[in-house]
PDB file of C-alpha atoms and ligand atoms in Angstrom:
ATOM      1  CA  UNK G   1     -84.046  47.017 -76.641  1.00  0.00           C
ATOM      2  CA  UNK G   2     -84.207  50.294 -79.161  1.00  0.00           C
ATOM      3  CA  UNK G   3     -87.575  51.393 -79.525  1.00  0.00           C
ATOM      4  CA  UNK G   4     -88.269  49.733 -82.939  1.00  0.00           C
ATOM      5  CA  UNK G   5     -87.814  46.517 -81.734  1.00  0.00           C
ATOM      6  CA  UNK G   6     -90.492  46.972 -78.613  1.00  0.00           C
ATOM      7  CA  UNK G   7     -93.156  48.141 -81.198  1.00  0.00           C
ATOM      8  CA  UNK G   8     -92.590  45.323 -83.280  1.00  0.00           C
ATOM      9  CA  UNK G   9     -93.229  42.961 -79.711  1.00  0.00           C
ATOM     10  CA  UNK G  10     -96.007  45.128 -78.948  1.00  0.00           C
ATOM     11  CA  UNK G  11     -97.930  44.703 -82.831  1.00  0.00           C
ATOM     12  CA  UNK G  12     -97.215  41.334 -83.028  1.00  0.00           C
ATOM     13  CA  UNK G  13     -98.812  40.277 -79.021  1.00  0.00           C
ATOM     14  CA  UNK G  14    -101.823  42.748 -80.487  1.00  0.00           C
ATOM     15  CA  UNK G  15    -102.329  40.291 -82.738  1.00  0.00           C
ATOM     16  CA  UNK G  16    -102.383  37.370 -81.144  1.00  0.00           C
ATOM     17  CA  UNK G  17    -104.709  38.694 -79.167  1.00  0.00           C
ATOM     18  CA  UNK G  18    -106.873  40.266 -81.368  1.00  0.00           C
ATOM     19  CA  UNK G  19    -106.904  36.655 -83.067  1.00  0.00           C
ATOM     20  CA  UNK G  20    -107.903  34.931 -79.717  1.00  0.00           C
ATOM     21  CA  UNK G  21    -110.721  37.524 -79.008  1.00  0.00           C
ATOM     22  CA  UNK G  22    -111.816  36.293 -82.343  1.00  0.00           C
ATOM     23  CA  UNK G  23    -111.617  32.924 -82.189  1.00  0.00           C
ATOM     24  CA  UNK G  24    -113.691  33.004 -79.039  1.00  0.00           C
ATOM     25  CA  UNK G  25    -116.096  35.378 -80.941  1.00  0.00           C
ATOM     26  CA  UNK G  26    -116.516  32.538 -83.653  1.00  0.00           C
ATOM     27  CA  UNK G  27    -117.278  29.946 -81.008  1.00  0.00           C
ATOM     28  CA  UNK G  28    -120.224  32.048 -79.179  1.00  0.00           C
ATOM     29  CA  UNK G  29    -121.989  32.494 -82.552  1.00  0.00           C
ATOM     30  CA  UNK G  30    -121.108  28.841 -83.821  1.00  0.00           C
ATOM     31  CA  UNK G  31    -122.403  27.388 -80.211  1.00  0.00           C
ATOM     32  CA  UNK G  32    -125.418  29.711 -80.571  1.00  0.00           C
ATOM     33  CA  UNK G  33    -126.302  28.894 -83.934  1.00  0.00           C
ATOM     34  CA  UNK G  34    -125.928  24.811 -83.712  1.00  0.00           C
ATOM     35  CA  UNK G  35    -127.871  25.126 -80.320  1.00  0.00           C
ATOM     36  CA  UNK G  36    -124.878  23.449 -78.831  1.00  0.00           C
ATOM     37  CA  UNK G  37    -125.061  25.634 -75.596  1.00  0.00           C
ATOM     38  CA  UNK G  38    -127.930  26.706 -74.202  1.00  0.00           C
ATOM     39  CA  UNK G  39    -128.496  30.600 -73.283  1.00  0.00           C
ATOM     40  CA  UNK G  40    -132.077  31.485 -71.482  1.00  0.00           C
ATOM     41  CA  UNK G  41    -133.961  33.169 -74.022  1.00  0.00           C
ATOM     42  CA  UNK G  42    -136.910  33.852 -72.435  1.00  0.00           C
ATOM     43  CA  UNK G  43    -138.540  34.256 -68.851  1.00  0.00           C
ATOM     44  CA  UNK G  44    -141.554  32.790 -67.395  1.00  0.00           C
ATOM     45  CA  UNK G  45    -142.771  33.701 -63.866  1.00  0.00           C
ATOM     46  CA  UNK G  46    -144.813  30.601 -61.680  1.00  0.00           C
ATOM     47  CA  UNK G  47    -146.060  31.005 -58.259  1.00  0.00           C
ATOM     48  CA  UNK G  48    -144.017  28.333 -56.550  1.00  0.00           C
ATOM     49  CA  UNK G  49    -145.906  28.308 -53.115  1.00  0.00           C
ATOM     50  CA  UNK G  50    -149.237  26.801 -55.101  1.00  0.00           C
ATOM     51  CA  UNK G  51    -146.967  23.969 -57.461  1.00  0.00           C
ATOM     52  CA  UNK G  52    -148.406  21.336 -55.154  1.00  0.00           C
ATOM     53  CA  UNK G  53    -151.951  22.370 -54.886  1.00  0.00           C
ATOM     54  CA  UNK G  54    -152.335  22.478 -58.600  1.00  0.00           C
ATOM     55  CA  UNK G  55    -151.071  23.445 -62.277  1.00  0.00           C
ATOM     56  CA  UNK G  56    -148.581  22.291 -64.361  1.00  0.00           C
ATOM     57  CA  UNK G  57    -146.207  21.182 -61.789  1.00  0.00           C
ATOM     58  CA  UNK G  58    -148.904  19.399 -59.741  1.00  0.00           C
ATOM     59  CA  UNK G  59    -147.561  15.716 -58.672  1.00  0.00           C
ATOM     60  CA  UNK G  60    -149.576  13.597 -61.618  1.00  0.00           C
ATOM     61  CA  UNK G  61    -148.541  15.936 -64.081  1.00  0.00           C
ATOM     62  CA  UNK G  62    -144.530  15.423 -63.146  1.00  0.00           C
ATOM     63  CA  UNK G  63    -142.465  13.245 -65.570  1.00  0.00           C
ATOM     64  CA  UNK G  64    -142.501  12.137 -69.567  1.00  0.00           C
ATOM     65  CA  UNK G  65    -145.797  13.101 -71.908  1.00  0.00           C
ATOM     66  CA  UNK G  66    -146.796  13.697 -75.168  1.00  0.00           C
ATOM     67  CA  UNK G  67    -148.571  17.439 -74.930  1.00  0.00           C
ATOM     68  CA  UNK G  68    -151.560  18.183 -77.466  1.00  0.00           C
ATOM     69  CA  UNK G  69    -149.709  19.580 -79.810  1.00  0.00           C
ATOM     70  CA  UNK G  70    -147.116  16.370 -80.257  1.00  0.00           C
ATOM     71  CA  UNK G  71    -144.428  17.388 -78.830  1.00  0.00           C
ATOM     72  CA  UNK G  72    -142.795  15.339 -75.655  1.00  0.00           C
ATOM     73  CA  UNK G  73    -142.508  17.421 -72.927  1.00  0.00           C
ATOM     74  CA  UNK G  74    -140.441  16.497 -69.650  1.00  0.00           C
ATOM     75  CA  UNK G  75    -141.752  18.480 -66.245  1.00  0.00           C
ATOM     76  CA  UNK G  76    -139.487  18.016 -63.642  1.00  0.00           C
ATOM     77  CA  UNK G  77    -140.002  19.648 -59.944  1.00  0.00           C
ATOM     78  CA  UNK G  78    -136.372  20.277 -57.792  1.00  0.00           C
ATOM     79  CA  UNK G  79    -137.391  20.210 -54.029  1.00  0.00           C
ATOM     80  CA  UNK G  80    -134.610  19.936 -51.570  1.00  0.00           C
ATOM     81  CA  UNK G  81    -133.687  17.202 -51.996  1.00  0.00           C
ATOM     82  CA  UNK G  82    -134.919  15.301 -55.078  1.00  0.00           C
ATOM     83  CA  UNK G  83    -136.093  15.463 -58.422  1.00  0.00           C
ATOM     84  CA  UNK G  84    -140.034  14.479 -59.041  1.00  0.00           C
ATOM     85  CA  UNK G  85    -139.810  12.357 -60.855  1.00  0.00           C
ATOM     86  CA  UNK G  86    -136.579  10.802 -59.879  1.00  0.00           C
ATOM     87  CA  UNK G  87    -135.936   8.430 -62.707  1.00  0.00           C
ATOM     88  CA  UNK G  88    -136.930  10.081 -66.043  1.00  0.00           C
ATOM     89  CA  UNK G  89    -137.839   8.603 -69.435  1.00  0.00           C
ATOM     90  CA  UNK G  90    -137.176  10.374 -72.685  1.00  0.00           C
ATOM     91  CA  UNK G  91    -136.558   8.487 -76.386  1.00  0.00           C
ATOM     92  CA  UNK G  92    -133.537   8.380 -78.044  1.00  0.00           C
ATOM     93  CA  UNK G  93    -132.415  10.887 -81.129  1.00  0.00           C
ATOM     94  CA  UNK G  94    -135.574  12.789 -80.662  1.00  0.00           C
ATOM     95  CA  UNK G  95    -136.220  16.736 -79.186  1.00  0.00           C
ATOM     96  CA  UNK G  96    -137.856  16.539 -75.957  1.00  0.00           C
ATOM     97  CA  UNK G  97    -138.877  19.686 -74.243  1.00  0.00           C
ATOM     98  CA  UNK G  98    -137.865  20.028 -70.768  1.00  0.00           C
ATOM     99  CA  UNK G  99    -139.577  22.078 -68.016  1.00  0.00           C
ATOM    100  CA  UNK G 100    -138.089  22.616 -65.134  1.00  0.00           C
ATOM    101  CA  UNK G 101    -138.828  24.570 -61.797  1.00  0.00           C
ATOM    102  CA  UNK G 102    -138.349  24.386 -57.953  1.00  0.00           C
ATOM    103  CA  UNK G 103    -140.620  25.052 -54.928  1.00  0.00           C
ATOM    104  CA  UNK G 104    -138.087  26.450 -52.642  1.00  0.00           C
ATOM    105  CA  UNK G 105    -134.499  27.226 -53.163  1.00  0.00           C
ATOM    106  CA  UNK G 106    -131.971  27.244 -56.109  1.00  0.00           C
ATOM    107  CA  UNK G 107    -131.208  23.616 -57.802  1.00  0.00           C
ATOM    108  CA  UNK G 108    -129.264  22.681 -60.762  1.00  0.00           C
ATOM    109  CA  UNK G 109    -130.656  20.724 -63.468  1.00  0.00           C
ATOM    110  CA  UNK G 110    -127.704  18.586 -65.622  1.00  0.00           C
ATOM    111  CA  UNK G 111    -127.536  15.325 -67.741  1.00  0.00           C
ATOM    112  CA  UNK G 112    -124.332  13.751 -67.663  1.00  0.00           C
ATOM    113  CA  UNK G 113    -122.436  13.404 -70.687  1.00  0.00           C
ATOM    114  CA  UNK G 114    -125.201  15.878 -72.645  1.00  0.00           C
ATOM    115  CA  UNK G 115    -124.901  19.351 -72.859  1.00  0.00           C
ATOM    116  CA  UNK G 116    -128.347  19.598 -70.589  1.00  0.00           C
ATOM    117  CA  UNK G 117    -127.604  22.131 -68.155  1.00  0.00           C
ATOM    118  CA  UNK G 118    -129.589  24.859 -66.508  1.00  0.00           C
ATOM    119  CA  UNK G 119    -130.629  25.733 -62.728  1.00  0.00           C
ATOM    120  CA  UNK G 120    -133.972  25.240 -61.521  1.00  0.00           C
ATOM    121  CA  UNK G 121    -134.751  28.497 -59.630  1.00  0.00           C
ATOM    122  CA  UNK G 122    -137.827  29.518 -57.434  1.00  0.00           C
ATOM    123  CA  UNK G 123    -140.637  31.401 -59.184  1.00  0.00           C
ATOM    124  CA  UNK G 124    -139.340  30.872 -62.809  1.00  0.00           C
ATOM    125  CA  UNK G 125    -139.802  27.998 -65.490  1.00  0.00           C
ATOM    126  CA  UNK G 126    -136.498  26.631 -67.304  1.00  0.00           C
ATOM    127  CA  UNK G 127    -137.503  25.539 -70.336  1.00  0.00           C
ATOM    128  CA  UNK G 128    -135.245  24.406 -73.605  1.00  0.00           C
ATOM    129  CA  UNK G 129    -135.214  21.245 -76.120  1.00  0.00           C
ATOM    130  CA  UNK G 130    -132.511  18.676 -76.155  1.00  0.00           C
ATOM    131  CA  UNK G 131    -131.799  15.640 -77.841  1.00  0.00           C
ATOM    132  CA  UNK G 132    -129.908  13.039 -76.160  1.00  0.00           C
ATOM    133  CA  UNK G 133    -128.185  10.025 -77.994  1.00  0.00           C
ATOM    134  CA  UNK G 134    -127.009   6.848 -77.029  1.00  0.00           C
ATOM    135  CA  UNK G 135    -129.665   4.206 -75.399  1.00  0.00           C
ATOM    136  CA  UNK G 136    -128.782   3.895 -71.328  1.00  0.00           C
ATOM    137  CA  UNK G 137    -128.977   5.537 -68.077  1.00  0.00           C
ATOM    138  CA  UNK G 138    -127.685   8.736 -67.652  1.00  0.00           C
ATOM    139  CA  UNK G 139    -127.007  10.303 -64.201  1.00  0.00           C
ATOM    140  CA  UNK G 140    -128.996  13.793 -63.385  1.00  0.00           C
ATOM    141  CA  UNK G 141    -127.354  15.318 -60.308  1.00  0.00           C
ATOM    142  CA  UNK G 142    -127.804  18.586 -58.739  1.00  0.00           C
ATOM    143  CA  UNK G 143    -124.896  20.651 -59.533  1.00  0.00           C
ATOM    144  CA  UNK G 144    -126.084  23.731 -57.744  1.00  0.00           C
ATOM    145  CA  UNK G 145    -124.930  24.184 -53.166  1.00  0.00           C
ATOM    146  CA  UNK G 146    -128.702  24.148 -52.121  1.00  0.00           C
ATOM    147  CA  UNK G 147    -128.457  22.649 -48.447  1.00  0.00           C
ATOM    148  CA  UNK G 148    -127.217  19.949 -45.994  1.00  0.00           C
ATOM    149  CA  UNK G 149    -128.854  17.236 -48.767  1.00  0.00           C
ATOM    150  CA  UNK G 150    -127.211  18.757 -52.262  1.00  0.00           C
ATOM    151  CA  UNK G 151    -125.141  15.997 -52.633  1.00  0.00           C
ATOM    152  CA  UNK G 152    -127.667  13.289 -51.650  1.00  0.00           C
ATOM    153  CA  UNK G 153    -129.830  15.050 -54.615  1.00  0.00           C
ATOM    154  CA  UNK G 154    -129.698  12.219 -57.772  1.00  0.00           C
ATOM    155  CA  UNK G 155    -132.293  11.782 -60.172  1.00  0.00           C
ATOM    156  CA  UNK G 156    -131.583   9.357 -63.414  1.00  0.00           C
ATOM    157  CA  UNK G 157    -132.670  10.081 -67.304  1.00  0.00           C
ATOM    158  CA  UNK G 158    -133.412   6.156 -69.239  1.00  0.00           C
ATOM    159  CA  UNK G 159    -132.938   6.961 -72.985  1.00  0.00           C
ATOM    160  CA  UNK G 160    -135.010   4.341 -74.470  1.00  0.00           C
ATOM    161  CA  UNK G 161    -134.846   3.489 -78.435  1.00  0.00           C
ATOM    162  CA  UNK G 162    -137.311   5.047 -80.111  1.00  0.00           C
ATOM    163  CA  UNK G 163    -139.739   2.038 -80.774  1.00  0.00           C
ATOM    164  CA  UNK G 164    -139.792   0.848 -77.477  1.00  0.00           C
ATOM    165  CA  UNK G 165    -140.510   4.368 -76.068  1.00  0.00           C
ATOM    166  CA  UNK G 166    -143.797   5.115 -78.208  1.00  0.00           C
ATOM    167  CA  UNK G 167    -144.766   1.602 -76.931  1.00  0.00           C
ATOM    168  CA  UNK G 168    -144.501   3.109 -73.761  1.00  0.00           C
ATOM    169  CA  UNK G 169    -146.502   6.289 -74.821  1.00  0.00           C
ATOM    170  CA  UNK G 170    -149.133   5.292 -77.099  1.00  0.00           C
ATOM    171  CA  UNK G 171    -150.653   2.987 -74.139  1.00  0.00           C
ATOM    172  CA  UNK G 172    -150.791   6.536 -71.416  1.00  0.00           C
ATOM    173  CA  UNK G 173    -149.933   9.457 -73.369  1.00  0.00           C
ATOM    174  CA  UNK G 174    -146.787   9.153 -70.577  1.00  0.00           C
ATOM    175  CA  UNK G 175    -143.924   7.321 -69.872  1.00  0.00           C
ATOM    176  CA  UNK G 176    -142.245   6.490 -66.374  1.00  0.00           C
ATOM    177  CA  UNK G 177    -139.417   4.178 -65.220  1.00  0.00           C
ATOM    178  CA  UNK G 178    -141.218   0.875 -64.386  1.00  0.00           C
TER     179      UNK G 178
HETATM  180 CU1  CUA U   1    -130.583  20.563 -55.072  1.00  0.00          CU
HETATM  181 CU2  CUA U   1    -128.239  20.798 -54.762  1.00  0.00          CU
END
């Protein structure tokens, strides 16, 4: 192969790839912009050897409620090996914050079939806002190695229609799985 011939290999391979490093460029900042995946944006430290005794993450406070300021917030504790609340309700085509910790190790926190995803970790608060579609059950299984009982470790998310969910609400200010 004379040397002219190997340059022309060699510019056209540079771009191809300078076409796929672009490509994937587009897709980070599309992704980012439509909130379609999920990068931690901020940090927010919790003691996690008082979350039973008291706080945000005390037992009664676990689960589905409508916070002052009208938003629906979700707080979910990951202990090995459940989810409190196991069985979570949220209403359908509407944001919902999530908040999510853990009181010993590493857990992951995912929604099947939504793109909720993010690990509950020791000392730190996940939070973000979804909005999931499409009235049913969803499966919410640990996706993170945290012991002899990961795979044991199910909760499930009940994505009511909207109506029947601030039925739910306006009587508590919360919702549960009956
Ligand atoms: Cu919790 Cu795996």
């Amino acid at each position: 192969m004379s040397e002219e011939v190997a340059a022309r290999f060699e510019k056209r391979w540079a771009l191809v790839v300078g076409a796929v490093i672009l490509l994937l460029l587009v897709m980070i900042f599309f992704t980012a912009a439509h909130w379609s995946s999920m990068p931690p944006s901020r940090v927010e430290v919790i003691d996690s050897t008082t979350l039973h005794r008291g706080g945000e993450f005390v037992e009664s406070n676990l689960g589905t409620a409508l916070d002052d300021d009208g938003r629906i917030v979700v707080r979910v504790l990951a202990e090995q090996y459940a989810f409190q609340p196991s069985c979570i309700v949220v209403p359908e085509n509407q944001p919902v914050t999530f908040r999510v910790t853990s009181s010993d190790v590493v857990h992951g926190f995912q929604v099947f079939g939504t793109n909720v995803n993010t690990m509950a970790v020791p000392g730190y608060v996940s939070t973000f806002v979804a909005t999931l579609d499409g009235v049913g059950e969803r499966a919410m299984p640990c996706h993170e190695f945290c012991g002899v009982g990961h795979a044991a470790m199910w909760a499930r998310v009940r994505v009511l229609p909207r109506a029947e969910f601030q039925a739910l609400m306006r009587k508590h200010r919360r919702a549960s799985c009956v």
